[in-house]
Structure formats: C-alpha cells, structure tokens
Coordinates of C-alpha atoms in Angstrom, one line a residue:
M17 CA 124.7 57.5 49.7
E18 CA 121.9 60.0 50.5
R19 CA 118.5 58.6 50.9
K20 CA 116.0 59.5 48.1
I21 CA 112.7 61.2 49.0
R22 CA 109.7 58.9 49.1
L23 CA 106.9 60.9 47.6
S24 CA 103.2 59.8 48.1
Q25 CA 100.6 61.1 45.8
C26 CA 97.2 61.5 47.5
M27 CA 93.9 62.5 46.1
I28 CA 90.2 62.3 46.9
V29 CA 87.8 61.4 44.0
K30 CA 84.2 61.0 43.0
N31 CA 83.2 60.0 39.5
E32 CA 86.5 60.9 37.9
E33 CA 86.5 58.2 35.2
K34 CA 87.5 60.7 32.6
N35 CA 90.5 62.1 34.5
I36 CA 91.8 59.3 36.6
R37 CA 94.2 57.8 34.1
R38 CA 96.0 61.1 33.5
A39 CA 95.9 61.9 37.3
L40 CA 97.7 58.6 38.0
S41 CA 100.1 58.8 35.1
W42 CA 101.9 62.1 35.3
G43 CA 104.2 61.0 38.2
K44 CA 104.2 57.2 37.9
D45 CA 108.0 57.0 37.4
I46 CA 108.9 59.1 40.5
L47 CA 106.2 58.3 43.1
W48 CA 106.7 56.0 46.1
E49 CA 102.9 55.2 46.2
Q50 CA 99.6 56.5 45.0
I51 CA 96.7 56.9 47.5
V52 CA 93.2 57.3 46.0
V53 CA 90.3 57.9 48.4
D54 CA 86.9 57.4 46.8
T55 CA 84.1 59.4 48.4
G56 CA 81.1 57.8 46.6
S57 CA 81.8 57.2 42.9
T58 CA 79.1 55.5 40.8
D59 CA 81.3 55.0 37.8
R60 CA 84.6 53.0 37.2
T61 CA 86.9 55.5 39.0
A62 CA 87.9 53.1 41.8
A63 CA 88.3 50.1 39.5
L64 CA 90.5 52.0 37.0
A65 CA 92.6 53.4 39.9
K66 CA 93.2 49.8 41.2
E67 CA 94.1 48.7 37.6
M68 CA 96.8 51.3 37.5
G69 CA 98.3 50.2 40.8
A70 CA 97.0 52.8 43.2
K71 CA 96.0 52.0 46.8
V72 CA 92.2 52.6 46.9
F73 CA 90.4 53.5 50.1
Y74 CA 86.8 54.5 50.8
F75 CA 85.5 57.4 52.8
S76 CA 81.8 58.2 53.4
W77 CA 81.2 61.8 52.3
I78 CA 80.2 64.1 55.2
D79 CA 80.2 67.5 53.3
D80 CA 83.8 68.2 54.5
F81 CA 86.7 68.3 52.1
A82 CA 89.3 68.7 54.9
A83 CA 88.0 65.5 56.6
A84 CA 88.3 63.5 53.4
K85 CA 91.8 64.9 52.6
N86 CA 93.1 64.2 56.1
F87 CA 91.8 60.7 55.8
A88 CA 93.9 60.3 52.7
I89 CA 97.0 61.7 54.4
D90 CA 96.5 59.2 57.2
Q91 CA 96.9 56.4 54.6
A92 CA 100.2 57.7 53.2
S93 CA 103.6 56.3 54.2
G94 CA 106.0 58.5 52.2
D95 CA 108.2 61.3 53.5
W96 CA 106.5 64.0 51.4
I97 CA 103.0 64.3 49.9
A98 CA 101.8 65.6 46.6
F99 CA 98.1 66.4 47.0
L100 CA 96.5 67.1 43.6
D101 CA 93.0 66.7 42.4
A102 CA 92.0 64.3 39.6
D103 CA 91.7 67.2 37.1
E104 CA 95.3 68.4 38.0
Y105 CA 98.7 67.4 36.9
F106 CA 102.3 68.5 36.5
S107 CA 103.9 68.8 33.1
P108 CA 106.6 66.2 32.1
E109 CA 109.2 69.0 32.5
D110 CA 108.1 69.8 36.0
V111 CA 107.9 66.2 37.0
K112 CA 111.7 65.9 36.4
K113 CA 112.2 68.8 38.9
L114 CA 110.1 67.5 41.7
L115 CA 112.4 65.1 43.6
P116 CA 115.5 67.3 43.3
I117 CA 113.4 70.3 44.7
L118 CA 112.0 68.2 47.5
E119 CA 115.5 66.8 48.4
E120 CA 116.8 70.4 48.6
L121 CA 113.8 71.5 50.8
D122 CA 114.3 68.4 53.0
R123 CA 118.0 69.3 53.6
E124 CA 117.0 73.0 54.4
G125 CA 114.3 72.0 56.9
F126 CA 111.2 73.3 55.0
Y127 CA 107.9 71.7 55.7
A128 CA 106.1 72.6 52.4
A129 CA 106.5 74.1 48.9
S130 CA 104.1 76.4 47.0
S131 CA 103.7 76.0 43.3
R132 CA 101.9 77.9 40.6
W133 CA 98.4 76.8 39.9
V134 CA 97.1 77.5 36.4
Q135 CA 93.6 77.0 34.9
V136 CA 94.1 75.8 31.3
D137 CA 91.6 74.9 28.5
G138 CA 93.0 71.4 27.9
S139 CA 96.1 69.3 28.0
E140 CA 97.3 70.6 24.6
E141 CA 98.0 74.0 26.2
E142 CA 101.4 74.6 27.6
L143 CA 103.1 77.3 29.7
S144 CA 104.8 79.9 27.6
E145 CA 105.9 82.7 29.9
T146 CA 104.9 83.9 33.4
T147 CA 104.6 87.2 35.0
G148 CA 106.2 88.3 38.2
A149 CA 105.4 86.6 41.5
G150 CA 102.1 87.5 43.0
L151 CA 100.1 88.0 39.8
N152 CA 97.1 85.9 39.0
W153 CA 97.7 85.5 35.2
Q154 CA 100.2 84.2 32.8
F155 CA 100.6 83.9 29.1
T156 CA 100.1 80.5 27.4
V157 CA 100.5 79.2 23.9
K158 CA 98.5 76.3 22.4
A159 CA 99.5 73.6 20.0
D160 CA 98.0 75.6 17.1
G161 CA 100.3 78.6 17.9
S162 CA 97.6 80.8 19.3
R163 CA 98.3 82.7 22.4
G164 CA 96.1 83.3 25.3
I165 CA 96.1 84.3 29.0
S166 CA 95.1 82.1 31.8
L167 CA 94.1 82.6 35.4
A168 CA 96.7 81.4 37.9
G169 CA 97.5 81.5 41.5
T170 CA 99.9 80.0 44.1
Q171 CA 99.0 77.0 46.2
I172 CA 100.7 74.6 48.6
R173 CA 100.3 71.0 47.4
L174 CA 103.7 69.6 48.3
F175 CA 104.3 69.1 52.1
R176 CA 105.9 66.8 54.6
N177 CA 104.1 63.8 55.9
M178 CA 104.2 64.7 59.6
P179 CA 101.8 64.8 62.6
G180 CA 99.9 68.1 63.1
L181 CA 100.1 69.1 59.4
R182 CA 96.5 68.7 58.2
Y183 CA 93.7 70.5 56.3
R184 CA 91.0 72.7 57.8
G185 CA 87.7 73.9 56.3
R186 CA 84.7 72.2 54.8
V187 CA 85.4 73.8 51.4
H188 CA 88.3 76.0 50.1
E189 CA 90.3 74.0 52.7
K190 CA 93.8 75.2 53.8
L191 CA 96.8 73.5 55.3
Y192 CA 97.7 74.1 59.0
L193 CA 100.6 73.1 61.0
S194 CA 99.1 72.7 64.5
E195 CA 97.4 76.1 65.1
E196 CA 99.3 78.1 62.5
R197 CA 98.5 78.5 58.8
L198 CA 101.3 76.6 56.8
I199 CA 103.7 78.7 54.9
G200 CA 106.0 77.0 52.3
A201 CA 109.1 77.7 50.3
D202 CA 108.1 79.6 47.1
K203 CA 108.7 77.3 44.2
S204 CA 106.1 79.0 41.9
R205 CA 108.7 80.0 39.4
E206 CA 109.9 76.4 39.0
L207 CA 106.7 74.3 39.4
S208 CA 103.2 74.7 37.9
I209 CA 100.1 72.6 38.6
L210 CA 97.9 72.5 35.5
H211 CA 94.1 72.4 36.2
T212 CA 91.3 71.6 33.7
G213 CA 88.3 71.4 36.0
Y214 CA 86.7 74.9 35.5
T215 CA 85.7 74.5 31.9
P216 CA 81.9 75.1 31.4
E217 CA 81.4 71.4 30.6
E218 CA 83.1 70.2 33.8
L219 CA 81.2 72.7 35.9
E220 CA 77.9 71.7 34.5
E221 CA 78.6 67.9 34.7
K222 CA 79.8 67.9 38.3
N223 CA 77.7 70.9 39.5
K224 CA 80.7 72.1 41.5
A225 CA 79.3 75.6 42.0
E226 CA 76.1 74.4 43.6
R227 CA 78.0 71.9 45.8
N228 CA 80.4 74.7 47.0
I229 CA 77.5 77.1 47.7
L230 CA 76.0 74.6 50.2
L231 CA 79.3 73.9 51.9
V232 CA 80.3 77.6 52.2
K233 CA 76.9 78.4 53.7
K234 CA 77.6 75.7 56.3
E235 CA 81.0 77.3 57.1
L236 CA 79.4 80.8 57.3
E237 CA 77.1 79.5 60.1
D238 CA 80.2 79.0 62.2
H239 CA 82.0 82.1 60.9
P240 CA 79.4 84.6 60.0
E241 CA 81.8 87.6 59.6
D242 CA 84.4 85.8 57.4
Y243 CA 84.8 87.9 54.2
K244 CA 86.7 85.1 52.5
L245 CA 83.7 82.8 52.7
M246 CA 81.5 85.5 51.4
T247 CA 83.8 86.0 48.5
Y248 CA 83.8 82.2 47.8
L249 CA 80.0 82.4 47.7
G250 CA 80.1 85.3 45.3
D251 CA 82.5 83.3 43.1
S252 CA 80.2 80.3 43.0
Y253 CA 77.2 82.4 42.1
F254 CA 79.2 84.2 39.5
Q255 CA 80.2 80.8 37.9
Q256 CA 76.5 80.0 37.7
K257 CA 75.8 83.4 36.1
K258 CA 73.5 84.3 39.0
Y259 CA 74.9 87.8 39.0
K260 CA 72.4 89.4 41.4
E261 CA 73.2 86.8 44.1
A262 CA 76.9 87.2 43.4
A263 CA 76.7 91.0 43.8
V264 CA 75.1 90.7 47.2
W265 CA 77.9 88.5 48.6
Y266 CA 80.6 90.5 47.0
Q267 CA 79.1 93.6 48.5
K268 CA 79.0 92.0 52.0
A269 CA 82.7 90.8 51.5
A270 CA 83.8 94.3 50.5
R271 CA 82.3 95.8 53.6
R272 CA 84.2 93.4 55.8
L273 CA 87.5 93.5 53.9
P274 CA 90.2 94.7 56.4
E275 CA 92.1 97.8 55.5
N276 CA 95.7 97.2 54.3
E277 CA 95.2 93.5 54.1
K278 CA 98.4 92.7 52.2
K279 CA 98.2 89.0 52.7
D280 CA 95.0 88.8 50.8
E281 CA 95.5 91.7 48.4
L282 CA 94.6 89.6 45.4
M283 CA 91.3 88.5 46.8
G284 CA 90.4 92.0 47.8
A285 CA 91.1 93.4 44.4
L286 CA 89.0 90.6 42.8
I287 CA 86.1 91.3 45.0
F288 CA 85.8 94.9 43.6
K289 CA 86.7 93.7 40.1
H290 CA 83.9 91.2 40.0
L291 CA 81.4 93.8 41.3
L292 CA 82.5 96.2 38.6
V293 CA 82.2 93.5 36.0
I294 CA 78.7 92.7 37.1
Y295 CA 77.6 96.3 37.1
T296 CA 79.3 97.1 33.7
D297 CA 79.0 93.9 31.7
F298 CA 75.8 92.3 32.9
S299 CA 73.5 95.3 33.4
G300 CA 71.9 97.6 31.0
K301 CA 73.3 100.9 30.0
A302 CA 72.7 103.8 32.4
Q303 CA 70.0 106.3 31.6
A304 CA 67.7 108.8 33.4
D305 CA 64.3 107.5 34.6
D306 CA 61.1 109.6 35.0
S307 CA 62.4 111.1 38.2
G308 CA 65.6 112.2 36.6
K309 CA 67.7 109.6 38.5
T310 CA 70.2 107.6 36.5
Q311 CA 69.8 103.9 36.5
A312 CA 70.3 100.9 34.1
D313 CA 68.1 99.1 31.7
E314 CA 67.2 95.6 32.8
G315 CA 70.1 93.4 32.0
S316 CA 71.1 89.8 33.1
F317 CA 72.0 91.4 36.5
G318 CA 68.9 93.6 36.7
K319 CA 68.5 97.2 37.3
F320 CA 71.0 99.2 39.3
K321 CA 71.7 102.8 40.3
E322 CA 74.8 104.2 38.6
K323 CA 75.8 105.7 42.0
D324 CA 76.4 102.2 43.2
L325 CA 78.8 101.6 40.3
V326 CA 80.6 104.9 41.0
K327 CA 80.8 104.3 44.7
T328 CA 82.3 100.8 44.1
Y329 CA 84.8 102.2 41.7
K330 CA 85.9 105.0 44.1
E331 CA 86.4 102.5 46.9
A332 CA 88.3 100.1 44.6
I333 CA 90.9 102.7 43.5
R334 CA 91.2 103.9 47.0
R335 CA 92.2 100.5 48.3
F336 CA 94.1 99.3 45.2
P337 CA 95.6 102.3 43.6
K338 CA 97.9 100.3 41.3
E339 CA 95.1 98.3 39.7
A340 CA 94.3 99.3 36.1
D341 CA 91.3 97.1 35.5
F342 CA 89.0 99.3 37.5
D343 CA 89.5 102.2 35.1
F344 CA 89.4 99.9 32.1
L345 CA 86.0 98.6 33.1
M346 CA 84.7 102.2 33.7
G347 CA 86.0 103.4 30.4
R348 CA 84.4 100.5 28.5
Y349 CA 81.1 101.1 30.3
C350 CA 81.1 104.8 29.6
A351 CA 82.0 104.2 25.9
G352 CA 79.0 101.8 25.7
C353 CA 76.9 104.7 27.0
C354 CA 78.3 107.0 24.3
R355 CA 79.9 109.1 27.0
Y356 CA 83.2 109.2 25.1
R357 CA 85.0 112.0 26.9
E358 CA 84.5 110.2 30.3
A359 CA 85.5 107.0 28.6
A360 CA 88.7 108.5 27.1
G361 CA 89.7 109.7 30.6
Y362 CA 89.3 106.3 32.2
L363 CA 91.0 104.5 29.4
Q364 CA 94.1 106.8 29.4
K365 CA 94.4 106.4 33.1
A366 CA 94.1 102.6 32.9
L367 CA 96.8 102.4 30.2
G368 CA 99.0 104.7 32.2
Q369 CA 98.6 102.6 35.3
L370 CA 99.5 99.4 33.4
E371 CA 102.6 101.0 31.9
R372 CA 103.6 102.6 35.2
Y373 CA 103.1 99.7 37.6
G374 CA 103.4 96.7 35.3
S375 CA 104.0 93.6 37.5
D376 CA 103.1 95.4 40.7
G377 CA 99.4 95.3 39.7
I378 CA 97.1 92.5 38.9
S379 CA 95.4 94.0 35.8
V380 CA 94.2 90.7 34.2
L381 CA 91.4 92.2 32.1
L382 CA 93.3 95.1 30.6
A383 CA 96.4 92.9 29.9
R384 CA 94.2 90.4 28.1
S385 CA 92.4 93.1 26.1
L386 CA 95.2 95.6 25.6
L387 CA 94.8 96.1 21.9
E388 CA 91.0 96.4 22.2
A389 CA 91.5 99.1 24.9
W390 CA 93.6 101.1 22.5
D391 CA 91.0 100.5 19.7
L392 CA 88.4 101.9 22.1
L393 CA 90.5 104.9 23.0
V394 CA 91.0 105.8 19.3
L395 CA 87.3 105.7 18.8
C396 CA 86.6 107.9 21.9
H397 CA 89.1 110.5 20.8
Y398 CA 87.5 110.6 17.3
E399 CA 84.0 110.9 18.7
N400 CA 85.2 113.7 21.1
G401 CA 86.7 115.6 18.2
D402 CA 90.2 115.2 19.7
L403 CA 91.6 114.5 16.3
E404 CA 95.3 114.9 17.2
A405 CA 94.9 112.5 20.1
C406 CA 93.0 110.1 17.9
V407 CA 95.8 110.0 15.3
S408 CA 98.5 109.7 18.0
S409 CA 96.7 106.8 19.7
A410 CA 96.1 105.1 16.4
V411 CA 99.7 105.4 15.4
T412 CA 100.7 103.7 18.7
L413 CA 98.3 100.9 18.1
L414 CA 99.1 100.4 14.4
K415 CA 102.8 100.2 15.1
A416 CA 102.0 97.2 17.3
D417 CA 99.4 95.6 15.0
P418 CA 99.0 97.3 11.5
W419 CA 96.2 94.9 10.5
R420 CA 93.5 96.6 12.7
K421 CA 91.3 97.8 9.9
E422 CA 88.7 99.7 12.0
T423 CA 91.5 101.6 13.7
L424 CA 93.1 102.5 10.4
T425 CA 89.8 103.6 9.1
T426 CA 89.1 105.8 12.1
M427 CA 92.5 107.4 11.9
L428 CA 91.9 108.2 8.2
K429 CA 88.5 109.7 9.1
A430 CA 90.3 111.9 11.7
F431 CA 92.7 113.1 8.9
K432 CA 89.7 114.1 6.7
A433 CA 87.9 115.7 9.7
D434 CA 91.0 117.7 10.6
E435 CA 91.4 118.8 6.9
A436 CA 87.8 120.0 6.8
R437 CA 88.3 121.9 10.0
R438 CA 91.4 123.7 8.8
K439 CA 90.3 123.7 5.1
E440 CA 93.7 122.2 4.2
A441 CA 93.2 119.0 2.4
A442 CA 96.1 116.6 2.3
S443 CA 96.7 115.0 -1.0
P444 CA 96.4 111.2 -1.5
A445 CA 100.1 111.1 -2.0
Q446 CA 100.7 112.8 1.4
V447 CA 98.4 110.3 3.1
L448 CA 100.1 107.3 1.4
G449 CA 103.5 108.7 2.4
F450 CA 102.3 108.9 6.0
L451 CA 101.0 105.3 5.9
Q452 CA 104.3 104.0 4.7
N453 CA 105.4 104.3 8.3
F454 CA 103.4 101.2 9.0
Y455 CA 102.8 99.5 5.6
D456 CA 104.9 98.0 2.8
F457 CA 103.0 98.8 -0.4
G458 CA 105.1 96.5 -2.4
S459 CA 102.7 93.8 -1.1
R460 CA 99.5 93.4 -3.1
E461 CA 97.7 92.2 0.0
T462 CA 98.8 95.2 2.0
A463 CA 97.9 97.6 -0.7
K464 CA 94.4 96.1 -1.0
F465 CA 94.0 96.3 2.8
V466 CA 94.9 99.9 3.0
L467 CA 92.9 100.9 -0.1
E468 CA 89.7 99.4 1.4
A469 CA 90.2 101.3 4.7
A470 CA 90.9 104.5 2.8
Q471 CA 87.8 104.1 0.7
E472 CA 85.7 103.5 3.9
A473 CA 87.1 106.7 5.3
G474 CA 86.0 108.6 2.2
Y475 CA 89.3 108.9 0.3
A476 CA 89.3 108.4 -3.4
F477 CA 92.6 107.0 -4.9

C-alpha cells in the first residue's frame, strides 16, 4: 500500500485572535501536524492555537519575515509543507484535492506547487469562474447573488520539506532552492488560496502598510537598484492613500524596469497602471495656467503637468501593447476634462484591445467597468455630435443591459438631434418600433421605464 503524504501546516502569527480558529480549521482532517510560530502576540492567539491542538513555538521578531518563516519550517516533520498566513485558507472543495495533488507531484518528482491566490471581501464570497492563466483577476459571486471581480495572483505555498529549500527577503519573501528561485508545478486552475487581510479594516488595525514600508526600505539599503522593492514601496504608500509618495517610487521603478521582462510582466504593467490611476483619479483636471502650460488643479495627489501623464501613457503602451486599461484611464480622464473627442478615441481603442486580446491582457479595470466604459463612450459620441456612432454604441450596450436609463435617454436625445439636423422628425410610433428591439412593452414596468427616459429626452407620447 502506497504511503500517504504527511502534510505539515506552518504559519507565523502576531495578534491573530480573530483569524486563528479559521486558520487552524480548514485542513484539520487532512493535516499531519500544525506548526504555529508566534512573533510577539499580546492577545490570546497562542493560547487559542494550543487549545486547537497546534504545536506553538516562539520567535523573537527581528524585522525579517524570511527568518521567522524558516524557523517555522525547521520545526516541521511532514513530507510537504502548506505555508499559509492566518488570514488565508483553502475552500472545503480544494481541501479535498490537496493530498491527491501532492501524491501525484511526489510521484513525478516535483518540489513545489503554485496555487491561485485571491483577495476576497469575506468568507461568504466563493469562486465563480476564473480567467486564463497569468491574469490577475477573476470573477466571484457572493451569497446574496451579486457578482464582483477580485484581485488574484499565483503563489507557491505548497512545497517539499527538504534541506536547502527556504525563504529569502525581509518582506515580500520568496522561496529558493539553494541558490535558485523555486519554480513549482502549476496547480492554479485546481487550487485557490482565499485571503481576507487587505480589507481597509484589517490594514488599519494591523498597520501592515507602515510595517512593510520600513522593511522594504531596509531591503533597499542592500539592493538600491531593485525595481521590485521600489514597486512594493509604491504599493504600500498607495494603500495608505499617500499618492505623492507612491508616484515617486513607481516612477523610480518604471525607470529601472528591464525591457522585455516577460517573467515579471504583470508587475511591470501594474507599475504604469498605478501611475496613471494616480494622475487621472487622484489629481485635479488639467487646465492652462497663466503661462499657458497645462497642469492639474490641486487634488489628493497634488498638482502635476499633463505632459507627465502623456509621457507615462506612451511608455506604458510601448511596453505593454495588449493592455487596454491604459487607454481606458486616458479616456475616462479626457471625458472628465470635457475633451470628448479625445476621450472617444481612447475608449474605442480600449474596448477594441479588450475584445482583440482577451485573456492575453491583464485589463482589470476595464473588465470590471466594462458597461460603464460603454456608457461613457455613448456620452462622448453624443457630445461630439457623432450621432450615428452614439446610437450604434448605445444599441450595443442596451442589448447587454436594457435597464441603463441614462444611456437610453442619451440615445433618444441623439435621435432628436439627428432629426433636427435633417429636419425629418421620426414619429413616436417609429421610435417605439425601434425600441421594441430591446424592450417588451407588454410589461407595465418596462413601459414606465421607457416612457420616463423618452420624456427626459424631450419626446411627448
């Protein structure tokens, strides 16, 4: 009879009283042992872990996550290790898959397995459907039936318990096998780690961003040209809504980002995306100052010169030509500045990129705001006087979601404006006949909805 895998769960903790029960419950039925290393808790974390049967050890915190995690690994006696944080867990469905997957990898000689890592809002949220490998988002569905989209990535948290396989790095630590970065079998389509620790409440309570800033700065003293560390700093400041500081570090990271760095393509794209978000969402709208130069009003980021925004955009699309979010952000920005013709161009390009490249891109923002992007494009066409394009875009959107009242109203306004231009007024009956492509007027609710939109557009029925 073939020997079963002995799986050790390891974690380092500090003041995880709220999470420790769930952290030690998800795999209770399949785990060989549970190792908890406390790094200085002042609550009941360690006591609760002992009550639940975990082996509890203590490690004096030395501002080094790798050192603490390696200490935990040293205490484990299992064949394989599952290293999850206290605010992470596998779903019951994935727990059933774990040992069979590890037995398969053991037979095939693999040292590790990568799984999907997903940030969720709470334990009531479950995986619904995922995108292709390499993307950093996936669809979710909550208990109330509402759908959303969550950040995700791929991480190695399952690995053999063997000499020479240890973590490196004070923060954002990574696994290495001797001198080489560890590469595992890709099991991201089969296993997903659910993470709840980046909610605003968790970040404020644990002050994770501030802690990470201090640790990353220490790492940068040893590796002053490391663009990944600069990106981590930018991320931490971004979490704290310190957008000026975040922009400084993203800019430094962008300047040091290697050309054609396929291995870290996701990180590279996000550097430019975060910069564009800061410029477009957390700054004032661009306008000309007394010297005639264009800059922004004071926003939460502060003033900026629009040439910096344009320069960042051009470099972003040069490096990542399949990414649609860059054009979406520019389109949204230009529309906010009432530059509707520019905005329409960017939005059309963004939507075309998303349709053309699909899962080859990582267009999280546009995918999450797809209907809103079409709404904005309809408005831009109308403001530009491109009435046929306005109606065509509105038809596309209303076929997907007929209950978008603002879009319906704008489309009807475009009808009236076109009639006035050609001096050929369509009759109410013709308009209603066209609308029957999207609406069932046998429903009183539908008829009321369409009538209100038509009245707002200036039609009298």
